[in-house]
Amino acid sequence: YYDGMERTGYSFSGWSYNTYTYGNRRTDPGVETDPRIRSARAFNQSRQFHETIRVLEQIDPAIRGAEWFYLAAVAHYGLNNQVTALRYARTAVQMDPYNAEYQQFLNRLQWADQRYRSVSRAPALSGIGRLVAGICAFNLLIRFCRCLC
């Protein structure tokens, strides 16, 4: 059974990028027809993220839409630029809040960001804590040296 719906996509790092088309018209809202957007999508699919960014930067900021920000977010994520990816993904969702693909990607980035922040908030030793740890380490070193004599 063929309903005219065609799906293309790719995945990396456990995340999938999917595009749905119906006939010659993409079904996601806010689609841009600029050939540079198609090129950027192709570069993302082939994991050439530097090329994606190079192509996207050629597009006038005044006409950048939700898909531009989404594709830029994917490219920056692929280059390990999480802060920029998160900012662009948020902009894409703000511009097109009903796009499930954009929302799913943003949710994934936010989850990773929250996880990172919770790990980085582990209590660090304060000045007194470092002093006590230093004294303990010195004490252990002295005991160890006594055992060698």
PDB file of C-alpha atoms in Angstrom:
ATOM      1  CA  TYR A   1       0.000   0.000   0.000  1.00  0.00           C
ATOM      2  CA  TYR A   2       1.442   3.383  -0.997  1.00  0.00           C
ATOM      3  CA  ASP A   3      -0.308   6.503   0.270  1.00  0.00           C
ATOM      4  CA  GLY A   4       2.038   8.976  -1.407  1.00  0.00           C
ATOM      5  CA  MET A   5       3.887   9.623   1.862  1.00  0.00           C
ATOM      6  CA  GLU A   6       7.640   9.212   1.586  1.00  0.00           C
ATOM      7  CA  ARG A   7      10.013   9.202   4.521  1.00  0.00           C
ATOM      8  CA  THR A   8      13.725   9.925   4.465  1.00  0.00           C
ATOM      9  CA  GLY A   9      16.004  10.270   7.417  1.00  0.00           C
ATOM     10  CA  TYR A  10      19.170   9.509   9.322  1.00  0.00           C
ATOM     11  CA  SER A  11      20.278   9.132  12.893  1.00  0.00           C
ATOM     12  CA  PHE A  12      23.305   9.828  15.035  1.00  0.00           C
ATOM     13  CA  SER A  13      24.000   9.611  18.751  1.00  0.00           C
ATOM     14  CA  GLY A  14      20.666   7.933  19.340  1.00  0.00           C
ATOM     15  CA  TRP A  15      18.719  10.768  17.724  1.00  0.00           C
ATOM     16  CA  SER A  16      16.867  10.565  14.417  1.00  0.00           C
ATOM     17  CA  TYR A  17      16.270  13.230  11.808  1.00  0.00           C
ATOM     18  CA  ASN A  18      13.221  12.502   9.672  1.00  0.00           C
ATOM     19  CA  THR A  19      11.558  14.313   6.835  1.00  0.00           C
ATOM     20  CA  TYR A  20       8.123  13.470   5.498  1.00  0.00           C
ATOM     21  CA  THR A  21       6.957  14.441   2.054  1.00  0.00           C
ATOM     22  CA  TYR A  22       3.614  14.077   0.372  1.00  0.00           C
ATOM     23  CA  GLY A  23       3.876  14.330  -3.380  1.00  0.00           C
ATOM     24  CA  ASN A  24       6.148  17.329  -3.932  1.00  0.00           C
ATOM     25  CA  ARG A  25       5.099  19.134  -0.771  1.00  0.00           C
ATOM     26  CA  ARG A  26       6.707  18.592   2.626  1.00  0.00           C
ATOM     27  CA  THR A  27       4.181  18.184   5.390  1.00  0.00           C
ATOM     28  CA  ASP A  28       5.996  20.001   8.169  1.00  0.00           C
ATOM     29  CA  PRO A  29       4.848  23.605   8.616  1.00  0.00           C
ATOM     30  CA  GLY A  30       7.068  26.557   7.792  1.00  0.00           C
ATOM     31  CA  VAL A  31       9.109  24.777   5.151  1.00  0.00           C
ATOM     32  CA  GLU A  32      11.540  26.968   3.341  1.00  0.00           C
ATOM     33  CA  THR A  33      12.127  26.366  -0.354  1.00  0.00           C
ATOM     34  CA  ASP A  34      15.543  28.021  -0.529  1.00  0.00           C
ATOM     35  CA  PRO A  35      17.945  25.591  -2.238  1.00  0.00           C
ATOM     36  CA  ARG A  36      20.517  26.376   0.447  1.00  0.00           C
ATOM     37  CA  ILE A  37      18.146  24.890   3.037  1.00  0.00           C
ATOM     38  CA  ARG A  38      17.983  21.682   0.959  1.00  0.00           C
ATOM     39  CA  SER A  39      21.781  21.694   0.746  1.00  0.00           C
ATOM     40  CA  ALA A  40      22.092  22.212   4.503  1.00  0.00           C
ATOM     41  CA  ARG A  41      19.711  19.317   5.120  1.00  0.00           C
ATOM     42  CA  ALA A  42      21.784  17.106   2.813  1.00  0.00           C
ATOM     43  CA  PHE A  43      25.003  18.102   4.585  1.00  0.00           C
ATOM     44  CA  ASN A  44      23.435  17.274   7.956  1.00  0.00           C
ATOM     45  CA  GLN A  45      22.320  13.903   6.615  1.00  0.00           C
ATOM     46  CA  SER A  46      25.884  13.134   5.517  1.00  0.00           C
ATOM     47  CA  ARG A  47      27.244  14.416   8.864  1.00  0.00           C
ATOM     48  CA  GLN A  48      29.151  17.287   7.191  1.00  0.00           C
ATOM     49  CA  PHE A  49      28.200  19.732   9.913  1.00  0.00           C
ATOM     50  CA  HIS A  50      30.822  22.379   9.109  1.00  0.00           C
ATOM     51  CA  GLU A  51      29.429  22.519   5.565  1.00  0.00           C
ATOM     52  CA  THR A  52      25.883  22.821   6.936  1.00  0.00           C
ATOM     53  CA  ILE A  53      26.885  25.863   8.954  1.00  0.00           C
ATOM     54  CA  ARG A  54      28.809  27.367   6.041  1.00  0.00           C
ATOM     55  CA  VAL A  55      25.738  27.100   3.783  1.00  0.00           C
ATOM     56  CA  LEU A  56      23.302  28.334   6.429  1.00  0.00           C
ATOM     57  CA  GLU A  57      25.436  31.388   7.200  1.00  0.00           C
ATOM     58  CA  GLN A  58      24.936  32.508   3.581  1.00  0.00           C
ATOM     59  CA  ILE A  59      21.224  33.023   4.224  1.00  0.00           C
ATOM     60  CA  ASP A  60      20.204  36.571   5.134  1.00  0.00           C
ATOM     61  CA  PRO A  61      19.319  36.758   8.866  1.00  0.00           C
ATOM     62  CA  ALA A  62      16.147  38.654   8.011  1.00  0.00           C
ATOM     63  CA  ILE A  63      14.667  35.617   6.226  1.00  0.00           C
ATOM     64  CA  ARG A  64      15.852  32.808   8.507  1.00  0.00           C
ATOM     65  CA  GLY A  65      12.914  30.682   9.547  1.00  0.00           C
ATOM     66  CA  ALA A  66      12.273  27.842  11.964  1.00  0.00           C
ATOM     67  CA  GLU A  67      13.858  25.240   9.696  1.00  0.00           C
ATOM     68  CA  TRP A  68      17.034  27.313   9.421  1.00  0.00           C
ATOM     69  CA  PHE A  69      17.344  27.380  13.211  1.00  0.00           C
ATOM     70  CA  TYR A  70      16.518  23.685  13.465  1.00  0.00           C
ATOM     71  CA  LEU A  71      19.130  22.669  10.878  1.00  0.00           C
ATOM     72  CA  ALA A  72      21.691  24.951  12.531  1.00  0.00           C
ATOM     73  CA  ALA A  73      20.892  23.360  15.904  1.00  0.00           C
ATOM     74  CA  VAL A  74      21.406  19.867  14.475  1.00  0.00           C
ATOM     75  CA  ALA A  75      24.741  20.897  12.938  1.00  0.00           C
ATOM     76  CA  HIS A  76      25.987  22.502  16.141  1.00  0.00           C
ATOM     77  CA  TYR A  77      24.875  19.461  18.129  1.00  0.00           C
ATOM     78  CA  GLY A  78      26.837  17.282  15.710  1.00  0.00           C
ATOM     79  CA  LEU A  79      29.892  19.490  16.315  1.00  0.00           C
ATOM     80  CA  ASN A  80      29.460  19.238  20.098  1.00  0.00           C
ATOM     81  CA  ASN A  81      28.430  22.894  20.459  1.00  0.00           C
ATOM     82  CA  GLN A  82      25.610  22.129  22.901  1.00  0.00           C
ATOM     83  CA  VAL A  83      25.000  25.702  24.096  1.00  0.00           C
ATOM     84  CA  THR A  84      24.532  27.030  20.555  1.00  0.00           C
ATOM     85  CA  ALA A  85      22.488  23.978  19.559  1.00  0.00           C
ATOM     86  CA  LEU A  86      20.152  24.494  22.513  1.00  0.00           C
ATOM     87  CA  ARG A  87      19.718  28.203  21.735  1.00  0.00           C
ATOM     88  CA  TYR A  88      18.922  27.522  18.071  1.00  0.00           C
ATOM     89  CA  ALA A  89      16.582  24.632  18.910  1.00  0.00           C
ATOM     90  CA  ARG A  90      14.648  26.873  21.301  1.00  0.00           C
ATOM     91  CA  THR A  91      14.318  29.512  18.586  1.00  0.00           C
ATOM     92  CA  ALA A  92      13.079  26.918  16.068  1.00  0.00           C
ATOM     93  CA  VAL A  93      10.399  25.713  18.512  1.00  0.00           C
ATOM     94  CA  GLN A  94       9.371  29.294  19.348  1.00  0.00           C
ATOM     95  CA  MET A  95       8.951  30.018  15.628  1.00  0.00           C
ATOM     96  CA  ASP A  96       7.113  26.752  14.924  1.00  0.00           C
ATOM     97  CA  PRO A  97       5.734  25.420  18.228  1.00  0.00           C
ATOM     98  CA  TYR A  98       3.619  22.697  16.608  1.00  0.00           C
ATOM     99  CA  ASN A  99       6.500  20.996  14.814  1.00  0.00           C
ATOM    100  CA  ALA A 100       6.961  17.704  16.676  1.00  0.00           C
ATOM    101  CA  GLU A 101      10.414  17.100  15.208  1.00  0.00           C
ATOM    102  CA  TYR A 102      11.749  20.428  16.462  1.00  0.00           C
ATOM    103  CA  GLN A 103      10.126  19.880  19.869  1.00  0.00           C
ATOM    104  CA  GLN A 104      11.551  16.358  20.179  1.00  0.00           C
ATOM    105  CA  PHE A 105      15.054  17.582  19.375  1.00  0.00           C
ATOM    106  CA  LEU A 106      14.747  20.456  21.858  1.00  0.00           C
ATOM    107  CA  ASN A 107      13.525  18.054  24.557  1.00  0.00           C
ATOM    108  CA  ARG A 108      16.547  15.838  23.972  1.00  0.00           C
ATOM    109  CA  LEU A 109      18.937  18.787  24.235  1.00  0.00           C
ATOM    110  CA  GLN A 110      17.248  20.092  27.378  1.00  0.00           C
ATOM    111  CA  TRP A 111      17.398  16.665  29.006  1.00  0.00           C
ATOM    112  CA  ALA A 112      21.122  16.424  28.259  1.00  0.00           C
ATOM    113  CA  ASP A 113      21.658  19.977  29.545  1.00  0.00           C
ATOM    114  CA  GLN A 114      19.823  19.258  32.807  1.00  0.00           C
ATOM    115  CA  ARG A 115      21.788  16.055  33.268  1.00  0.00           C
ATOM    116  CA  TYR A 116      25.062  17.914  32.703  1.00  0.00           C
ATOM    117  CA  ARG A 117      24.096  20.666  35.131  1.00  0.00           C
ATOM    118  CA  SER A 118      23.117  18.208  37.863  1.00  0.00           C
ATOM    119  CA  VAL A 119      26.489  16.448  37.572  1.00  0.00           C
ATOM    120  CA  SER A 120      28.405  19.731  37.533  1.00  0.00           C
ATOM    121  CA  ARG A 121      26.595  20.857  40.706  1.00  0.00           C
ATOM    122  CA  ALA A 122      28.269  18.140  42.770  1.00  0.00           C
ATOM    123  CA  PRO A 123      29.566  19.741  45.917  1.00  0.00           C
ATOM    124  CA  ALA A 124      33.135  20.955  45.617  1.00  0.00           C
ATOM    125  CA  LEU A 125      35.479  21.170  48.531  1.00  0.00           C
ATOM    126  CA  SER A 126      35.514  24.564  50.180  1.00  0.00           C
ATOM    127  CA  GLY A 127      38.655  26.148  51.605  1.00  0.00           C
ATOM    128  CA  ILE A 128      38.230  24.342  54.937  1.00  0.00           C
ATOM    129  CA  GLY A 129      37.330  21.086  53.201  1.00  0.00           C
ATOM    130  CA  ARG A 130      40.506  21.273  51.130  1.00  0.00           C
ATOM    131  CA  LEU A 131      42.543  21.963  54.252  1.00  0.00           C
ATOM    132  CA  VAL A 132      41.074  18.928  56.039  1.00  0.00           C
ATOM    133  CA  ALA A 133      41.582  16.742  52.966  1.00  0.00           C
ATOM    134  CA  GLY A 134      45.190  17.960  52.739  1.00  0.00           C
ATOM    135  CA  ILE A 135      45.846  17.140  56.394  1.00  0.00           C
ATOM    136  CA  CYS A 136      44.345  13.672  55.939  1.00  0.00           C
ATOM    137  CA  ALA A 137      46.428  13.049  52.845  1.00  0.00           C
ATOM    138  CA  PHE A 138      49.577  14.231  54.662  1.00  0.00           C
ATOM    139  CA  ASN A 139      48.735  11.956  57.601  1.00  0.00           C
ATOM    140  CA  LEU A 140      48.341   8.968  55.265  1.00  0.00           C
ATOM    141  CA  LEU A 141      51.639   9.790  53.573  1.00  0.00           C
ATOM    142  CA  ILE A 142      53.434   9.883  56.941  1.00  0.00           C
ATOM    143  CA  ARG A 143      51.927   6.518  57.929  1.00  0.00           C
ATOM    144  CA  PHE A 144      52.935   5.043  54.594  1.00  0.00           C
ATOM    145  CA  CYS A 145      56.519   6.315  54.998  1.00  0.00           C
ATOM    146  CA  ARG A 146      56.703   4.800  58.517  1.00  0.00           C
ATOM    147  CA  CYS A 147      55.714   1.421  57.084  1.00  0.00           C
ATOM    148  CA  LEU A 148      58.602   1.568  54.599  1.00  0.00           C
ATOM    149  CA  CYS A 149      61.225   2.236  57.299  1.00  0.00           C
TER     150      CYS A 149
END
